[in-house]
PDB file of C-alpha atoms in Angstrom:
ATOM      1  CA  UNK A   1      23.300  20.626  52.246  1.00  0.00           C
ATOM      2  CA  UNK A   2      23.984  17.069  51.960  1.00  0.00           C
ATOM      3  CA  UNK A   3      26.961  15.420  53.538  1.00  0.00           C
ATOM      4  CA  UNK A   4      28.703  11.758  53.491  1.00  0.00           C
ATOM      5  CA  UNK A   5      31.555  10.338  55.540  1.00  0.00           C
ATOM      6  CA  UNK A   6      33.953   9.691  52.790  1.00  0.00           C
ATOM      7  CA  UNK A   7      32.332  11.273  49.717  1.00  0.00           C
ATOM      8  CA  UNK A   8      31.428  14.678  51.310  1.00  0.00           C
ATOM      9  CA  UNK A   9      30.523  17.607  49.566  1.00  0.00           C
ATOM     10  CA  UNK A  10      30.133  21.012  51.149  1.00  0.00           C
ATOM     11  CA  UNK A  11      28.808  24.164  50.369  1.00  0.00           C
ATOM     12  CA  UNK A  12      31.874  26.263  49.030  1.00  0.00           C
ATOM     13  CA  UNK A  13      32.987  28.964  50.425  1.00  0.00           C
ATOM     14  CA  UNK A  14      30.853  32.274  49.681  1.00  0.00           C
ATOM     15  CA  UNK A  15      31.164  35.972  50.563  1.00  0.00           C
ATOM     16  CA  UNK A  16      28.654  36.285  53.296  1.00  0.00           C
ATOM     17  CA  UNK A  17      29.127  36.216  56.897  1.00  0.00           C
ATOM     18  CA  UNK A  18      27.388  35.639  60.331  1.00  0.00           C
ATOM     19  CA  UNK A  19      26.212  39.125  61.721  1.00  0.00           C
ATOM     20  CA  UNK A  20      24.293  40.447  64.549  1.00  0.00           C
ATOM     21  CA  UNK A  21      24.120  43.391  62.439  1.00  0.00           C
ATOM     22  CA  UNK A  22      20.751  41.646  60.449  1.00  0.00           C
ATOM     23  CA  UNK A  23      17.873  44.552  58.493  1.00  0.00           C
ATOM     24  CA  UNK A  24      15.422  43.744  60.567  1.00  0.00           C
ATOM     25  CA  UNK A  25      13.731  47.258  60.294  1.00  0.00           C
ATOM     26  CA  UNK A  26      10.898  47.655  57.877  1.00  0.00           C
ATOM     27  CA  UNK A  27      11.786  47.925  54.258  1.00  0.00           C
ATOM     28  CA  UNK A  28      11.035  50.791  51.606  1.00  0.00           C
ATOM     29  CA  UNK A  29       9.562  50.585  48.446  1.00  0.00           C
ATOM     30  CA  UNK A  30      12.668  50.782  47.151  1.00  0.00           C
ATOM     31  CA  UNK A  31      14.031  47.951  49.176  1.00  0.00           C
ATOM     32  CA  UNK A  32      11.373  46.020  48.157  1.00  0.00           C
ATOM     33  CA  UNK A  33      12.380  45.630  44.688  1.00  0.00           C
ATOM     34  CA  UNK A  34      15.495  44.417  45.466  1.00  0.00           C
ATOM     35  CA  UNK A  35      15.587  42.248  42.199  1.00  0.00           C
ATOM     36  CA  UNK A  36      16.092  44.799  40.566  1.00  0.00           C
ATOM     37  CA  UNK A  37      19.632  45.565  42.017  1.00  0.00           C
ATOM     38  CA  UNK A  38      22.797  43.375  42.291  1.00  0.00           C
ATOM     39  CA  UNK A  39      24.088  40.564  39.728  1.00  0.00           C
ATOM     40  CA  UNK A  40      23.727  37.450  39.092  1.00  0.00           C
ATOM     41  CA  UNK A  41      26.034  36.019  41.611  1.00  0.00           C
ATOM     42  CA  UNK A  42      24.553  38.250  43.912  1.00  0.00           C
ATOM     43  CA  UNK A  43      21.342  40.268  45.011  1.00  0.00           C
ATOM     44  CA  UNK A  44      22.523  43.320  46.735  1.00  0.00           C
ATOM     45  CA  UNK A  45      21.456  47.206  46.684  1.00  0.00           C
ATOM     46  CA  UNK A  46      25.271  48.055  46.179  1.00  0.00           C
ATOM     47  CA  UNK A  47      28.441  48.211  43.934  1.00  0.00           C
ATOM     48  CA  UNK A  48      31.628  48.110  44.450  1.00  0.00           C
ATOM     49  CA  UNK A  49      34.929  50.053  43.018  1.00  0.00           C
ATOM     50  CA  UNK A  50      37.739  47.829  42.440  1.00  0.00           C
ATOM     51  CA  UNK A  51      41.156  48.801  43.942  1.00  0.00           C
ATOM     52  CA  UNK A  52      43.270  47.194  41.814  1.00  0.00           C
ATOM     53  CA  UNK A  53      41.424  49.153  38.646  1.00  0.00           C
ATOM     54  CA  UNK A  54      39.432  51.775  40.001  1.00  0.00           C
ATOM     55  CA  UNK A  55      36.236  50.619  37.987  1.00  0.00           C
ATOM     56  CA  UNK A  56      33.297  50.200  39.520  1.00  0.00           C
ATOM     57  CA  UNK A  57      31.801  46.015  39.006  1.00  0.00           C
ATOM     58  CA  UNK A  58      28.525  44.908  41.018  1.00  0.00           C
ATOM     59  CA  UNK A  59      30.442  42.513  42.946  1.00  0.00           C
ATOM     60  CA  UNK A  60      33.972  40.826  42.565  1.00  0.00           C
ATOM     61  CA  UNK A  61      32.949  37.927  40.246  1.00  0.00           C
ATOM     62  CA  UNK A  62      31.583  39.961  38.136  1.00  0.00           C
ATOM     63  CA  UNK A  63      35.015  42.287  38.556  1.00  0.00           C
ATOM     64  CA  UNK A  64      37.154  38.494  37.768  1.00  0.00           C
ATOM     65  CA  UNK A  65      34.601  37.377  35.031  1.00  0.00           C
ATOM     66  CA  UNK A  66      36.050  40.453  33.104  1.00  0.00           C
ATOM     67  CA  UNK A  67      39.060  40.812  33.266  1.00  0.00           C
ATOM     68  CA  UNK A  68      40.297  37.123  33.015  1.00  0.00           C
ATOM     69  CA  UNK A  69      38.685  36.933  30.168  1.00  0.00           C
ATOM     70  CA  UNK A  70      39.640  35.959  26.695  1.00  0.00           C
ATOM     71  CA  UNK A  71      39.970  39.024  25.158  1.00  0.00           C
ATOM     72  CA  UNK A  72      41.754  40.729  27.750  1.00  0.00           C
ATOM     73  CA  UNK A  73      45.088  40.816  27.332  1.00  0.00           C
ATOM     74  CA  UNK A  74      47.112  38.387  29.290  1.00  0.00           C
ATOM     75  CA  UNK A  75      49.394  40.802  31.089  1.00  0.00           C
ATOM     76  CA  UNK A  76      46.649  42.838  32.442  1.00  0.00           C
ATOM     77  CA  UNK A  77      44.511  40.037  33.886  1.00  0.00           C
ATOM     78  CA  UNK A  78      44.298  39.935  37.317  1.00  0.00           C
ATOM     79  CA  UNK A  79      41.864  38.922  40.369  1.00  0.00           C
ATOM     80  CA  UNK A  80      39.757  42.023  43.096  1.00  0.00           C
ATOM     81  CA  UNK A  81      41.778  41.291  46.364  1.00  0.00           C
ATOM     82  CA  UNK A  82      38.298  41.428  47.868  1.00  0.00           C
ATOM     83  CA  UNK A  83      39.742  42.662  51.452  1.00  0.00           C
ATOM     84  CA  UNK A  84      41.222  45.707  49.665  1.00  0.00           C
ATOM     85  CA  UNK A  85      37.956  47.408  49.119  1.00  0.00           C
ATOM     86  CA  UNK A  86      37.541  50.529  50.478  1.00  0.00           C
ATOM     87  CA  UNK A  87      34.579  52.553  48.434  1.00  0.00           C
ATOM     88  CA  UNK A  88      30.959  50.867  47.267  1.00  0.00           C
ATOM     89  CA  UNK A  89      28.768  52.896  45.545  1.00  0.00           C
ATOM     90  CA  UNK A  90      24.677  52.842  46.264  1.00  0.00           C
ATOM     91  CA  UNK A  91      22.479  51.538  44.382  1.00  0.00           C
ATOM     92  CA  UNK A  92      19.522  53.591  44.923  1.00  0.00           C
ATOM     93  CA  UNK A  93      21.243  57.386  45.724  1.00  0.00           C
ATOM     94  CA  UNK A  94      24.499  56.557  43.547  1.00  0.00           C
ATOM     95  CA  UNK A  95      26.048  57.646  46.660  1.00  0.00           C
ATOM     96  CA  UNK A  96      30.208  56.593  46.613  1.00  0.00           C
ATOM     97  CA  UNK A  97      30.953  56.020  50.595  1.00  0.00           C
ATOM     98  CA  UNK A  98      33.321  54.151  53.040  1.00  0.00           C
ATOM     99  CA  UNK A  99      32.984  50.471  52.782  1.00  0.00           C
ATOM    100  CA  UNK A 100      28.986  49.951  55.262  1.00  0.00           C
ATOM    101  CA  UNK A 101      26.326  48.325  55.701  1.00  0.00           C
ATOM    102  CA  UNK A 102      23.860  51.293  55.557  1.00  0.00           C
ATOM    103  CA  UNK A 103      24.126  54.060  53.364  1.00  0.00           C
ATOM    104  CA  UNK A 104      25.057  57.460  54.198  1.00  0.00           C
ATOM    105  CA  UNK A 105      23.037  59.094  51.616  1.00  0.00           C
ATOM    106  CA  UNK A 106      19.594  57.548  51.596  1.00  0.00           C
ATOM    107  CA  UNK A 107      20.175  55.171  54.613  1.00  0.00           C
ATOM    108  CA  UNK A 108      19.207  51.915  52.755  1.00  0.00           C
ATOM    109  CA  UNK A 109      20.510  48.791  54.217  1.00  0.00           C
ATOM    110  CA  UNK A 110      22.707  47.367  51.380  1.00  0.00           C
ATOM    111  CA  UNK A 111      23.093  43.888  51.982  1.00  0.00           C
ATOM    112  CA  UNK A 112      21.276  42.229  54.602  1.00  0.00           C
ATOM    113  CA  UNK A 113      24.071  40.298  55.444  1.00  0.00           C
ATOM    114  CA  UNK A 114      27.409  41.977  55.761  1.00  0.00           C
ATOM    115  CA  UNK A 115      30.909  41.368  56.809  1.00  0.00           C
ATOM    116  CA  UNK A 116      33.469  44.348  57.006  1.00  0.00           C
ATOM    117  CA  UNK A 117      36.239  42.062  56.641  1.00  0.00           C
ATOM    118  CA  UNK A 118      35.542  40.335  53.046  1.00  0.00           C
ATOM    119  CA  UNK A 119      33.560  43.731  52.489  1.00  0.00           C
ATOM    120  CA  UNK A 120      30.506  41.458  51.031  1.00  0.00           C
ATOM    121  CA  UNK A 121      27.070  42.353  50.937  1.00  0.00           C
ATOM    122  CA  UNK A 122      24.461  39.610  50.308  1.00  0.00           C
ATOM    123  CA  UNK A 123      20.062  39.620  51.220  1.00  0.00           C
ATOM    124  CA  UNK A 124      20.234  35.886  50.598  1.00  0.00           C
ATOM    125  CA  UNK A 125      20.182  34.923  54.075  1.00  0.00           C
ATOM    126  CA  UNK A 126      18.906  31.328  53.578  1.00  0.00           C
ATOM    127  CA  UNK A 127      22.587  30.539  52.732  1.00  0.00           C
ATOM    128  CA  UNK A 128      23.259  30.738  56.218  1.00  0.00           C
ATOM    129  CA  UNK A 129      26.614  32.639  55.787  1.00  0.00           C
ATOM    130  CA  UNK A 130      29.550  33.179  58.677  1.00  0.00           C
ATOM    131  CA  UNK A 131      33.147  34.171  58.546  1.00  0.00           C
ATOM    132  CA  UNK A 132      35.840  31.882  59.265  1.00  0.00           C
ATOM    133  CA  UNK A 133      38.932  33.488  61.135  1.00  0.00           C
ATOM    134  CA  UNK A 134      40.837  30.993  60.630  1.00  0.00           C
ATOM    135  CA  UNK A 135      39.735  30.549  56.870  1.00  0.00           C
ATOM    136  CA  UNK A 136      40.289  34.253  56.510  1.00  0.00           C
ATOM    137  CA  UNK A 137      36.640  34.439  54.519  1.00  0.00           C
ATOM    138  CA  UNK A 138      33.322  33.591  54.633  1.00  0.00           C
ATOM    139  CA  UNK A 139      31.489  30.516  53.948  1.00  0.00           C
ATOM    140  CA  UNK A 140      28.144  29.403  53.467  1.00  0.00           C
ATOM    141  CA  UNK A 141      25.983  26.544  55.092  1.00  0.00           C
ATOM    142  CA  UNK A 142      25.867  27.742  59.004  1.00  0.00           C
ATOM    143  CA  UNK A 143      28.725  27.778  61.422  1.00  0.00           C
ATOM    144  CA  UNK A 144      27.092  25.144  63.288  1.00  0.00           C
ATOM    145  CA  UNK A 145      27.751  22.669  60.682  1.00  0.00           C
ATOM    146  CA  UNK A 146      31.099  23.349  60.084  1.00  0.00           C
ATOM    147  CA  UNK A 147      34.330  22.968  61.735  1.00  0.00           C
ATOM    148  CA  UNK A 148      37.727  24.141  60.593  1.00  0.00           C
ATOM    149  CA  UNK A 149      40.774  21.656  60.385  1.00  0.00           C
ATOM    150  CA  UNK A 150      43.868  23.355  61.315  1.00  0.00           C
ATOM    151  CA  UNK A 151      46.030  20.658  59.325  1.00  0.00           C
ATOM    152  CA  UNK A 152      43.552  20.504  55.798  1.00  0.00           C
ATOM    153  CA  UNK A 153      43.398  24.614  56.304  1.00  0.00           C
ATOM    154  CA  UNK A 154      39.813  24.553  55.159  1.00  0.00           C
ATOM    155  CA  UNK A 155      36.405  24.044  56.334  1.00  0.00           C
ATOM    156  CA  UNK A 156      34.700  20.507  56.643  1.00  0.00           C
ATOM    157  CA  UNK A 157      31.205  19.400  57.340  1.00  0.00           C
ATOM    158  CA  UNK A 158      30.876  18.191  61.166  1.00  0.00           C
ATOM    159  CA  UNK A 159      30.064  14.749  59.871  1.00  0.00           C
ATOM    160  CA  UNK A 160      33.717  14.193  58.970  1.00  0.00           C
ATOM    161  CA  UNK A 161      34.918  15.427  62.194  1.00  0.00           C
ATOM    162  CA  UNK A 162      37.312  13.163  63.701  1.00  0.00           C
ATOM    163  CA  UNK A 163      37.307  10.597  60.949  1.00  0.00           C
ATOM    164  CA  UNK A 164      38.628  12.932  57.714  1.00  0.00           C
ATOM    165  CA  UNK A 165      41.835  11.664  56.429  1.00  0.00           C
ATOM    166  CA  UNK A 166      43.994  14.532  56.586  1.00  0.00           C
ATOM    167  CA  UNK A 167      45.748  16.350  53.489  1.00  0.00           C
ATOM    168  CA  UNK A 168      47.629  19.234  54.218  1.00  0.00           C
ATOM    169  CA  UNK A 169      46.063  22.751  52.641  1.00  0.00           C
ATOM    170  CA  UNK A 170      43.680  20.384  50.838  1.00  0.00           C
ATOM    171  CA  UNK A 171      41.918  23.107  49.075  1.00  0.00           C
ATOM    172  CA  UNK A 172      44.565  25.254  48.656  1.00  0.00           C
ATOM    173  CA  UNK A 173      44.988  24.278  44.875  1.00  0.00           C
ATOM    174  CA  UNK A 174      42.841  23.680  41.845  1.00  0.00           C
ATOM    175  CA  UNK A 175      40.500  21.304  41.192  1.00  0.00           C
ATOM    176  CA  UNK A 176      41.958  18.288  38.739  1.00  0.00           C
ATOM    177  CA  UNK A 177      39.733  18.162  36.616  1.00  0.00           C
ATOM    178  CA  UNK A 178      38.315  22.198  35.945  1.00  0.00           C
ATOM    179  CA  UNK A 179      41.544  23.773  37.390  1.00  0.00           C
ATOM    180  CA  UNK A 180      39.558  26.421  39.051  1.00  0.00           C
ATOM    181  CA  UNK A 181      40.884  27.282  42.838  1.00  0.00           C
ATOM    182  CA  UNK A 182      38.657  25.441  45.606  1.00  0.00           C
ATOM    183  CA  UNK A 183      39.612  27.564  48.293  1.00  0.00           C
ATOM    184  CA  UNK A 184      37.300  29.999  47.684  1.00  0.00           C
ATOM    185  CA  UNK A 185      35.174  28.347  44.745  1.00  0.00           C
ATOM    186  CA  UNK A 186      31.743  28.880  44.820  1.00  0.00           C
ATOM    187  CA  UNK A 187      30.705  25.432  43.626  1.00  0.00           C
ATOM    188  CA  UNK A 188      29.814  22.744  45.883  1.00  0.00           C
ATOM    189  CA  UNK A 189      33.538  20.302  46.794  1.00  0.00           C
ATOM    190  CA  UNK A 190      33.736  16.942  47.385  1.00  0.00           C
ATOM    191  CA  UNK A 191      36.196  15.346  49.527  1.00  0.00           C
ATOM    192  CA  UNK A 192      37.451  12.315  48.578  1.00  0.00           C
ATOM    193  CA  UNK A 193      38.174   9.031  50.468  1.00  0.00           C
ATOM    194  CA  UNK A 194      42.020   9.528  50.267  1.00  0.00           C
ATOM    195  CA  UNK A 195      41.443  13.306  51.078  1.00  0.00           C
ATOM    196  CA  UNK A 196      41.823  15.367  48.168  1.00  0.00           C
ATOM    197  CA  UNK A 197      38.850  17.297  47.242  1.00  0.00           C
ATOM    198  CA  UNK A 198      37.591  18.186  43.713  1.00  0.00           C
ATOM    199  CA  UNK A 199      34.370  20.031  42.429  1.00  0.00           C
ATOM    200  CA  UNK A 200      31.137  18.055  43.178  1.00  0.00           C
ATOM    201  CA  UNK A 201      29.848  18.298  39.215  1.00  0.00           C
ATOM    202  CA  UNK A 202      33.514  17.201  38.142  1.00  0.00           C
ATOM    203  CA  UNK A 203      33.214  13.920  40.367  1.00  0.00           C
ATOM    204  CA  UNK A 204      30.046  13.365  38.481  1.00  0.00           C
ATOM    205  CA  UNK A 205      31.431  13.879  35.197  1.00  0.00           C
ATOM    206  CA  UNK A 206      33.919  11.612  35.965  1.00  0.00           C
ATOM    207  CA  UNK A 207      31.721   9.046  36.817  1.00  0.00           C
ATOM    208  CA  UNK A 208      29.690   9.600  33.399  1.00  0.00           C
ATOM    209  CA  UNK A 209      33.007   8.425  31.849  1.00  0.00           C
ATOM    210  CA  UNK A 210      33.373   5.916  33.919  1.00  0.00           C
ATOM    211  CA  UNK A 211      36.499   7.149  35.974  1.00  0.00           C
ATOM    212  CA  UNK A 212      37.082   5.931  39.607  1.00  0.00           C
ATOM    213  CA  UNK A 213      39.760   6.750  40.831  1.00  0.00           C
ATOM    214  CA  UNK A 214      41.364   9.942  41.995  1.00  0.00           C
ATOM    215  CA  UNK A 215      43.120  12.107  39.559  1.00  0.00           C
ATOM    216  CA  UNK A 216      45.339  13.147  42.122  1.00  0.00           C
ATOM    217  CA  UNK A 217      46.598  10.445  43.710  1.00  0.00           C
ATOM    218  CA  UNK A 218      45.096   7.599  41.552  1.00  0.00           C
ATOM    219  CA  UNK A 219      43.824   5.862  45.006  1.00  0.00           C
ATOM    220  CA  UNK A 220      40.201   3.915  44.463  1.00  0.00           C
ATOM    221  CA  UNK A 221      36.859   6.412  45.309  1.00  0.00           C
ATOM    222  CA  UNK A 222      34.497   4.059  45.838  1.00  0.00           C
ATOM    223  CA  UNK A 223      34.152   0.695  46.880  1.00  0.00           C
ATOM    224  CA  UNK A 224      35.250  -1.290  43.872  1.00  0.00           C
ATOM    225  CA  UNK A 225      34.817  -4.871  45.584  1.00  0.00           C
ATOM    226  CA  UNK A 226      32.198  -6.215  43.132  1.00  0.00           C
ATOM    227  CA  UNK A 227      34.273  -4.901  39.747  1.00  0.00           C
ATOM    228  CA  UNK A 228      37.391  -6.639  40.987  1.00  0.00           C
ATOM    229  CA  UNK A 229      35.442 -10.000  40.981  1.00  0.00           C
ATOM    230  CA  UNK A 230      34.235  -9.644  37.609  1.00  0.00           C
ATOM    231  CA  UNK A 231      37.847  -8.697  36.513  1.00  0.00           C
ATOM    232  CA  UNK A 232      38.502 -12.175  38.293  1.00  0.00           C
ATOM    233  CA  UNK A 233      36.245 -13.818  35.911  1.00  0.00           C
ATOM    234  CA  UNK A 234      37.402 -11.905  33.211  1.00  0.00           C
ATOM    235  CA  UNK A 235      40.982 -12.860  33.272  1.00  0.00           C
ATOM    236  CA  UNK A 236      40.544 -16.858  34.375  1.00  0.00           C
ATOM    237  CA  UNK A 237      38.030 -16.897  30.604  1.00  0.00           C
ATOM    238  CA  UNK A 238      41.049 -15.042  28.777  1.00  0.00           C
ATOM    239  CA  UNK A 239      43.959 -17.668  28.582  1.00  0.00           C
ATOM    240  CA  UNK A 240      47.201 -15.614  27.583  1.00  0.00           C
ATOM    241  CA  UNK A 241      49.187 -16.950  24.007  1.00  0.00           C
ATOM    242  CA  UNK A 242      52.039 -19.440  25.309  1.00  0.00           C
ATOM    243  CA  UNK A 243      54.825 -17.161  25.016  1.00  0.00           C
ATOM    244  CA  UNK A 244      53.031 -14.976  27.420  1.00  0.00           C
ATOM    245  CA  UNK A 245      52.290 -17.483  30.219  1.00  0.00           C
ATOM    246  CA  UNK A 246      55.420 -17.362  31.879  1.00  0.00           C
ATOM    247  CA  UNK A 247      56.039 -13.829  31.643  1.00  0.00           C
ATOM    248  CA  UNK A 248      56.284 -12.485  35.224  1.00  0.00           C
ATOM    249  CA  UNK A 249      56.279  -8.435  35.673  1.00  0.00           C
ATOM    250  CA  UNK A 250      56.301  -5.600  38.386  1.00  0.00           C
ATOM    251  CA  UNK A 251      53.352  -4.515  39.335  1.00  0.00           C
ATOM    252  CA  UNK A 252      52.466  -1.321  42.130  1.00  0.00           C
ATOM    253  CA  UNK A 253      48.894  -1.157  43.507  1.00  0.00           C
ATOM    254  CA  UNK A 254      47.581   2.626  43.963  1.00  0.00           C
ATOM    255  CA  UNK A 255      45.648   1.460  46.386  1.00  0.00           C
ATOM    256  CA  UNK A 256      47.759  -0.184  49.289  1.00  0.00           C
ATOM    257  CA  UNK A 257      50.943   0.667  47.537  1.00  0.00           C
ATOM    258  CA  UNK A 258      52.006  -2.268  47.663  1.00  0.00           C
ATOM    259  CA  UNK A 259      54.545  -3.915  45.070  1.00  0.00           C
ATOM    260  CA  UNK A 260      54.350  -6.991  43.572  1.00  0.00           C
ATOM    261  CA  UNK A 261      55.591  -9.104  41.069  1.00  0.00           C
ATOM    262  CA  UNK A 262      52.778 -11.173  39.110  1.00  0.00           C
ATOM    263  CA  UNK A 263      52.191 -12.873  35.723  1.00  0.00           C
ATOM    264  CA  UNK A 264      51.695 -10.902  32.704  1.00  0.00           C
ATOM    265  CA  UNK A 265      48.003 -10.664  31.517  1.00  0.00           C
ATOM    266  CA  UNK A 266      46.562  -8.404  28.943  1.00  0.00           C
ATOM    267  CA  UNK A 267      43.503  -7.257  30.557  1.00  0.00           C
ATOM    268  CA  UNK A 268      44.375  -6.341  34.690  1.00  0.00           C
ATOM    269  CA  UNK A 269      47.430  -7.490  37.058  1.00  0.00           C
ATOM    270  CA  UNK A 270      45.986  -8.103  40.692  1.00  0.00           C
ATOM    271  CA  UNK A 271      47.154  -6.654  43.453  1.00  0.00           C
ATOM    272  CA  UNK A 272      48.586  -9.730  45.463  1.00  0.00           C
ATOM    273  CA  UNK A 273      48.025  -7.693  49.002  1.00  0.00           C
ATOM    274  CA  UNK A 274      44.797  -6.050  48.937  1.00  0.00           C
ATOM    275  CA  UNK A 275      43.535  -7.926  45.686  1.00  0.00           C
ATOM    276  CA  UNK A 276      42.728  -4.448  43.678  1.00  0.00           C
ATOM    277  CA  UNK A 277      42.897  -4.380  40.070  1.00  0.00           C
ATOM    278  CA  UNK A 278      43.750  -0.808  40.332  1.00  0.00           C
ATOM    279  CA  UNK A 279      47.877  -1.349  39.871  1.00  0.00           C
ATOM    280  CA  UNK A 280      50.212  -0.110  37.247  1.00  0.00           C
ATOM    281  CA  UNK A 281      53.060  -1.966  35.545  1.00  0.00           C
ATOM    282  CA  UNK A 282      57.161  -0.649  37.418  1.00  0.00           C
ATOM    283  CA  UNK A 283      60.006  -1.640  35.807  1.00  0.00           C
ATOM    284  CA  UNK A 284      61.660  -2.568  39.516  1.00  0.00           C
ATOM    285  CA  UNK A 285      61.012  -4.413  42.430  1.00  0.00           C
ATOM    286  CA  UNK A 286      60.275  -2.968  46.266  1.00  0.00           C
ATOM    287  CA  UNK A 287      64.474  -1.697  45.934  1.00  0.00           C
ATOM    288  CA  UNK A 288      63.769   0.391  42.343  1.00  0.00           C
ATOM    289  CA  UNK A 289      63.726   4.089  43.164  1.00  0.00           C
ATOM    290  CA  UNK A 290      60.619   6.307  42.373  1.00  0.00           C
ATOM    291  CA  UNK A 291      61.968   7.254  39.472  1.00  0.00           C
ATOM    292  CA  UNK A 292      62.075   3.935  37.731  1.00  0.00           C
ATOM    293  CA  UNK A 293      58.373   3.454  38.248  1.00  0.00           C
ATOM    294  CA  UNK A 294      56.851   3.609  35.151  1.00  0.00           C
ATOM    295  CA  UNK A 295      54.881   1.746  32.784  1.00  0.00           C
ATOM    296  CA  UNK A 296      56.949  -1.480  30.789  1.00  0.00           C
ATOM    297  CA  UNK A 297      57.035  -2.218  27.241  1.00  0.00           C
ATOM    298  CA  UNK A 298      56.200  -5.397  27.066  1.00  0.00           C
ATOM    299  CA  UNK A 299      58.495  -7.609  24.331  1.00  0.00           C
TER     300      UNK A 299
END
């Protein structure tokens, strides 16, 4: 799992969790061919019946994948509260029990990772999995790399410790661009320089169309230094028509939000305070209210 100090993606939060309670006794046959049980989010020797429907799904994505879908009808779609579990049903015996590890019928260890709180089984144990009190799930990519800002209400890599620019419940929305939740997505999140936080593969789709800037906050991603001095050179070879050279307008920089008024040019206003090119036209100075600060037709 990589990590960066401003661009820092982590591994998303999973349904695994640190346990002393590991299989470490010799497998069966049966155990053996543990590809043959479980999903494809999962591999697992276990099912589970949803409380919400009472229908039995291999795990709860598969449960979500189902009945969010399109041809469900909108008023029954709905999400597993994954804590509510109280019945899984083996694998192997077909034996319905209490919500375990091991299974009362034919004493197969479902899940060699297992946490009674998110009531998730998992044998992938190279995710490194542990459960986050404070997250109220688990997580993947090893306690020992993570720490958990109170403040953000989320789980960041150790690298950013101390140095994160804090955004209250960060992930506790959807990502901008896919509008799936982050809080518990299972897709890898990046955290962006301002501190919002969007899916890893949507920052890299953005880049493919050449988008850098946040799309919450519209604040700069990346160092943008060397673009702003070819905008320079841009705008000193595009002289403006004469009944444009005069023309002074309001500009506010997204990135030092800072207002300024500047001449008119068609291709980028400059940020007079922390030269950016990434500004928008206002129709008011520093004293126009919020409200008034949008873009202005230009006559």
């Amino acid at each position: 799992m990589k990590s960066e100090v401003l661009l820092a993606p982590f591994s998303s939060p999973s349904h695994g969790v640190e346990s002393n309670e590991c299989c470490d006794t010799i497998m069966s046959p049966a155990e053996l061919a543990s590809g043959d049980f479980g999903c494809s989010h999962y591999r697992r020797r276990c099912k589970i019946r949803a409380p919400c429907c009472n229908e039995i799904f291999d795990c709860r994505h598969c449960h979500d994948e189902a009945k969010n879908s399109l041809e469900t009808n909108p008023l029954d779609r709905h999400d597993l509260p994954r804590q509510e579990v109280e019945k899984v049903i083996c694998s192997l015996c077909e034996t319905e029990q209490d919500v375990q590890q091991y299974c009362v019928g034919c004493g197969v260890c479902m899940g060699k990772y297992f946490c009674s709180i998110c009531k998730f089984f998992d044998d992938d144990t190279s995710k490194n999995q542990y459960h986050c009190d404070d997250c109220g799930i688990c997580r993947t990519g090893g306690k020992e790399n993570f720490f958990h800002c109170n403040n953000c209400g989320c789980c960041y890599s150790k690298l950013m410790e101390g140095g994160h620019p804090c955004v209250e419940r960060a992930m506790h929305h959807n990502c901008p661009v896919c509008f799936e939740f982050l809080f518990d997505s299972r897709k890898d999140i990046s955290v962006l320089p301002c501190g919002h936080t969007i899916h890893l593969d949507c920052l890299k789709e953005m880049e493919l169309h050449f988008q850098y800037s946040c799309p919450v906050c519209s604040k700069s991603i990346y160092d943008m230094s060397k673009v702003w001095k070819k905008l320079d050179e841009v705008v000193a070879s595009t002289p403006m028509p004469e009944i444009y050279r005069n023309k002074m307008v309001w500009i506010l920089c997204n990135d030092c939000g800072a207002k300024n008024e500047v001449n008119f040019h068609i291709v980028a206003h400059k940020c007079l305070n922390c030269k950016s090119y990434n500004t928008r036209q206002t129709q008011g100075g520093p004293a126009a209210s919020c409200s008034s600060d949008v873009a202005e037709i230009v006559r």
